[in-house]
Short mmCIF file of C-alpha atoms in Angstrom, two decimals:
data_model
loop_
_atom_site.label_atom_id
_atom_site.label_comp_id
_atom_site.label_asym_id
_atom_site.label_seq_id
_atom_site.Cartn_x
_atom_site.Cartn_y
_atom_site.Cartn_z
CA MET A 200 171.44 1.38 108.70
CA SER A 201 174.84 0.07 110.62
CA GLN A 202 175.10 -3.13 112.31
CA ASP A 203 175.14 -1.42 115.70
CA ALA A 204 172.15 0.79 114.90
CA THR A 205 170.29 -2.14 114.05
CA ILE A 206 171.32 -4.06 117.26
CA ALA A 207 170.28 -1.15 119.32
CA ASN A 208 166.94 -0.71 117.21
CA PRO A 209 165.78 -4.07 116.25
CA PRO A 210 163.29 -4.45 113.75
CA ILE A 211 159.65 -4.05 115.44
CA GLY A 212 157.34 -6.96 114.70
CA ILE A 213 154.66 -6.45 111.93
CA LEU A 214 151.37 -6.72 114.01
CA SER A 215 152.97 -4.85 116.95
CA ALA A 216 153.72 -1.82 114.47
CA GLN A 217 150.45 -2.22 113.25
CA LEU A 218 148.96 -1.70 116.55
CA ARG A 219 151.15 1.00 117.83
CA ILE A 220 150.77 3.04 114.91
CA LEU A 221 146.74 2.54 115.05
CA SER A 222 146.57 3.73 118.53
CA LEU A 223 149.19 6.77 118.01
CA ARG A 224 151.46 5.31 120.75
CA PHE A 225 154.35 4.63 118.05
CA THR A 226 157.57 6.17 118.82
CA GLU A 227 160.82 7.22 117.16
CA ARG A 228 162.31 3.86 118.08
CA ASP A 229 159.45 1.95 116.40
CA LEU A 230 159.82 3.91 113.10
CA VAL A 231 163.60 3.06 112.96
CA GLY A 232 162.20 -0.54 113.15
CA LEU A 233 160.34 -0.37 110.08
CA GLY A 234 161.43 -2.24 106.80
CA PRO A 235 160.79 -3.93 103.49
CA ARG A 236 158.48 -6.75 105.31
CA HIS A 237 156.23 -3.91 106.77
CA LEU A 238 155.91 -2.39 103.76
CA VAL A 239 154.41 -5.50 102.07
CA TYR A 240 152.25 -5.98 104.86
CA GLY A 241 151.00 -2.48 104.37
CA LEU A 242 150.51 -2.67 100.56
CA LEU A 243 148.56 -6.09 101.11
CA VAL A 244 146.39 -4.41 103.47
CA SER A 245 145.90 -1.13 101.15
CA TRP A 246 145.11 -3.49 98.37
CA ALA A 247 142.37 -5.73 100.40
CA VAL A 248 140.81 -2.34 101.86
CA GLY A 249 140.50 -0.67 98.34
CA ILE A 250 138.89 -4.09 97.25
CA GLY A 251 136.59 -3.86 100.41
CA ARG A 252 135.86 -0.26 99.41
CA TYR A 253 134.11 -0.62 96.25
CA TRP A 254 133.04 -4.33 96.51
CA ASP A 255 129.22 -3.51 97.12
CA HIS A 256 129.70 0.08 94.87
CA PRO A 257 126.99 -0.19 91.92
CA HIS A 258 128.95 1.23 89.28
CA PRO A 259 133.09 0.74 90.18
CA TYR A 260 135.50 1.27 87.99
CA LEU A 261 137.69 -1.54 86.87
CA LEU A 262 140.52 -0.43 88.79
CA GLN A 263 138.53 0.36 91.56
CA SER A 264 136.93 -3.62 91.87
CA LEU A 265 140.12 -4.43 91.76
CA GLY A 266 141.42 -2.59 94.64
CA LEU A 267 144.48 -0.89 92.37
CA GLY A 268 142.43 2.58 92.67
CA SER A 269 143.31 2.93 96.67
CA LEU A 270 146.67 1.78 95.92
CA ALA A 271 147.04 4.33 93.32
CA VAL A 272 145.66 7.36 95.33
CA MET A 273 147.83 6.34 98.28
CA SER A 274 151.08 6.15 95.92
CA GLY A 275 150.10 9.88 94.70
CA LEU A 276 149.57 11.21 98.02
CA VAL A 277 152.77 9.79 99.28
CA LEU A 278 154.69 11.25 96.37
CA LEU A 279 152.74 14.46 96.48
CA LEU A 280 154.02 14.85 100.32
CA TYR A 281 157.69 13.43 99.26
CA VAL A 282 158.11 16.26 96.52
CA LEU A 283 156.41 19.09 98.76
CA LEU A 284 158.66 18.58 101.43
CA LEU A 285 161.63 17.82 99.96
CA PRO A 286 162.56 21.56 99.13
CA LEU A 287 162.65 22.03 103.28
CA ARG A 288 164.86 19.02 103.77
CA PRO A 289 163.60 17.57 106.63
CA GLU A 290 166.01 15.24 108.52
CA ARG A 291 165.65 11.60 107.52
CA TRP A 292 163.20 12.01 104.64
CA SER A 293 163.12 9.03 102.55
CA LEU A 294 160.65 7.89 99.94
CA SER A 295 160.80 4.31 101.03
CA HIS A 296 160.02 5.02 104.55
CA LEU A 297 157.22 7.46 104.01
CA PHE A 298 155.61 5.01 101.58
CA THR A 299 155.87 2.28 104.54
CA PHE A 300 154.34 4.37 106.92
CA VAL A 301 151.60 5.59 104.85
CA SER A 302 150.68 2.05 104.10
CA LEU A 303 150.69 1.03 107.55
CA THR A 304 147.60 3.65 107.90
CA ALA A 305 145.22 1.98 105.45
CA LEU A 306 143.48 -0.35 107.85
CA PRO A 307 140.80 1.95 109.41
CA ALA A 308 139.31 2.60 106.11
CA LEU A 309 137.96 -1.09 106.11
CA LEU A 310 135.14 0.68 107.81
CA TYR A 311 133.94 1.40 104.38
CA ALA A 312 133.77 -1.90 103.50
CA ILE A 313 130.75 -2.34 105.84
CA PRO A 314 127.50 -2.71 103.61
CA VAL A 315 125.35 -0.35 106.34
CA GLU A 316 122.75 -0.07 103.59
CA ARG A 317 121.79 -3.52 103.75
CA PHE A 318 120.57 -3.76 107.31
CA MET A 319 119.23 -0.06 108.27
CA PRO A 320 117.46 2.71 106.40
CA LEU A 321 118.69 4.71 103.84
CA ASP A 322 118.97 7.70 105.83
CA ALA A 323 120.88 5.92 108.82
CA ALA A 324 122.91 4.48 106.33
CA ARG A 325 123.86 7.99 104.81
CA GLU A 326 124.70 9.60 108.31
CA VAL A 327 126.79 6.00 109.14
CA ASN A 328 128.74 6.15 106.55
CA LEU A 329 129.41 10.17 106.74
CA TRP A 330 130.62 9.41 110.46
CA PHE A 331 132.95 6.22 108.96
CA LEU A 332 134.47 8.86 106.49
CA ALA A 333 135.07 11.61 109.10
CA VAL A 334 136.40 8.87 111.54
CA VAL A 335 138.83 7.29 108.94
CA ALA A 336 140.13 10.94 107.50
CA LEU A 337 140.67 12.11 111.27
CA TRP A 338 142.48 9.32 112.20
CA ARG A 339 144.75 9.02 109.16
CA VAL A 340 145.74 12.78 109.59
CA LEU A 341 146.33 12.10 113.35
CA MET A 342 148.87 9.36 112.33
CA LEU A 343 150.35 11.19 109.38
CA GLY A 344 151.15 14.27 111.64
CA ARG A 345 152.38 12.23 114.57
CA TYR A 346 154.86 10.64 112.11
CA LEU A 347 156.20 14.12 110.61
CA GLY A 348 156.46 15.34 114.75
CA LYS A 349 158.42 12.14 115.34
CA TRP A 350 160.50 11.63 112.32
CA THR A 351 161.31 14.61 110.94
CA ASP A 352 162.56 18.04 112.43
CA LEU A 353 159.60 19.87 111.50
CA SER A 354 157.44 21.49 114.00
CA GLY A 355 154.70 24.17 114.77
CA ALA A 356 153.19 25.98 111.95
CA LEU A 357 155.39 24.44 109.32
CA LEU A 358 154.29 20.84 110.15
CA GLY A 359 150.76 21.77 110.02
CA ALA A 360 151.13 23.22 106.72
CA SER A 361 153.41 20.59 105.39
CA LEU A 362 150.60 18.03 106.78
CA LEU A 363 147.82 19.92 105.38
CA LEU A 364 148.89 21.42 102.29
CA PRO A 365 149.25 18.04 100.19
CA LEU A 366 146.26 16.61 101.56
CA SER A 367 144.10 19.85 100.50
CA LEU A 368 145.34 19.49 97.18
CA VAL A 369 144.46 15.79 96.98
CA VAL A 370 141.34 16.23 97.90
CA VAL A 371 140.63 19.08 95.50
CA ALA A 372 141.80 16.76 93.05
CA LEU A 373 139.55 13.60 93.76
CA THR A 374 136.51 16.13 93.75
CA VAL A 375 137.47 17.44 90.22
CA LEU A 376 138.06 14.09 88.87
CA ASN A 377 134.91 12.72 90.30
CA LEU A 378 136.20 9.57 91.19
CA GLU A 379 133.39 8.63 93.41
CA GLN A 380 131.18 9.48 90.16
CA ALA A 381 128.28 10.63 92.44
CA VAL A 382 129.73 13.96 94.04
CA PHE A 383 128.35 16.46 91.29
CA ASP A 384 125.28 14.48 90.79
CA VAL A 385 124.38 14.64 94.36
CA MET A 386 125.22 18.33 94.42
CA SER A 387 123.55 19.39 91.25
CA GLY A 388 120.56 17.49 92.30
CA LEU A 389 120.50 14.88 89.26
CA ARG A 390 120.04 12.00 91.00
CA GLU A 391 116.34 11.08 92.05
CA ASP A 392 117.38 7.56 93.91
CA GLY A 393 119.94 8.10 96.34
CA THR A 394 122.61 5.74 97.93
CA ALA A 395 123.95 5.43 101.15
CA GLY A 396 127.14 7.50 100.35
CA ASP A 397 125.57 10.48 99.35
CA THR A 398 125.85 12.56 102.40
CA ALA A 399 129.38 11.27 102.48
CA TYR A 400 129.93 12.58 99.01
CA GLN A 401 128.29 15.81 99.99
CA PHE A 402 130.84 16.10 102.89
CA LEU A 403 133.58 15.28 100.56
CA PHE A 404 132.57 18.27 98.28
CA LEU A 405 132.16 20.72 101.05
CA LEU A 406 135.54 19.36 102.41
CA SER A 407 136.90 20.50 98.79
CA ALA A 408 135.84 23.85 98.84
CA ALA A 409 137.42 24.30 102.33
CA SER A 410 140.40 22.52 100.83
CA PHE A 411 140.40 24.96 98.07
CA LEU A 412 140.26 28.12 100.13
CA ALA A 413 142.79 26.97 102.64
CA SER A 414 145.25 26.07 100.20
CA PRO A 415 146.66 29.53 99.22
CA ILE A 416 147.05 30.35 103.09
CA LEU A 417 148.87 26.93 103.41
CA ALA A 418 151.03 27.75 100.56
CA LEU A 419 152.40 30.99 102.00
CA ILE A 420 153.00 29.26 105.32
CA TYR A 421 155.19 26.78 103.43
CA GLY A 422 156.70 29.54 101.16
CA PHE A 423 157.74 31.64 104.20
CA ALA A 424 158.84 28.41 105.65
CA PHE A 425 161.01 27.66 102.98
CA TRP A 426 162.45 30.92 102.65
CA SER A 427 163.33 31.08 106.45
CA ARG A 428 164.94 27.54 106.47
CA HIS A 429 167.15 28.41 103.41
CA GLN A 430 168.33 31.39 105.13
CA LYS A 431 169.20 29.65 108.20
CA ARG A 432 171.12 27.18 106.41
CA ARG A 433 173.11 29.71 104.38
CA GLU A 434 173.93 31.72 107.46
CA SER A 435 174.75 28.36 109.19
CA ALA A 436 177.36 27.73 106.08
CA GLN A 437 178.61 31.29 106.14
CA GLN A 438 179.45 30.88 110.10
CA ASP A 439 181.18 27.56 109.52
CA ALA A 440 183.54 29.42 107.14
CA ALA A 441 184.16 32.15 108.97
CA ASP A 442 185.09 29.74 112.18
CA ARG A 443 187.37 27.54 110.11
CA PRO A 444 191.45 28.28 110.47
CA PRO A 445 192.63 30.48 107.26
CA THR A 446 194.67 27.42 106.20
CA ALA A 447 191.60 25.33 106.12
CA ARG A 448 189.76 27.75 103.75
CA PHE A 449 192.51 27.54 100.86
CA ASN A 450 193.31 23.64 101.31
#
């Protein structure tokens, strides 16, 4: 970014950026002000959230206990989103900027660290954890959707497909890999002693099934959008070539 652009759009404070993103009030100007210090802060928050997510889990993997599992999932989502949208050539599409923003959406997942099963009946804890999952998932999708709308030139059905297709693939992958360890046990009825997360796991399984069914439709929308944008760029390039003076075409 040039010095003039930096003066016109000074870096936004870390806490200010966090609050504006969480409240869905961030603007293009706020996004321009994101930088390396926001990324460092976001990674620290994501790491802490990852530890909190599994601190009371009965049988966590080592990477989950260390908070590295959440960082790995976040990194996978960012890379998938970046690669899938790259062929569309969105304006200002940057891996580092996308990574910075996504890391700043991690804070709501601290709700998962609340051990609700320790101070309420198991059935109530299951319902609360389900609401936690739904609220956090919807909140982060809304933040990411607003980011794509404010930071890129994607809009309408293309923006929706660009947002939901990678998220659907991630949900399906997480369920297939069984990273939560309980999804298939719950659905197959093998668990006699339930946990507070069982209802949330069932919701994750149903969400995975819906994502699997929706993925082909989203892929078709994405494919049509890719072809349409490619055609427009080709026609624009041909028009520019036709508008150039004859002498300029041969130089």
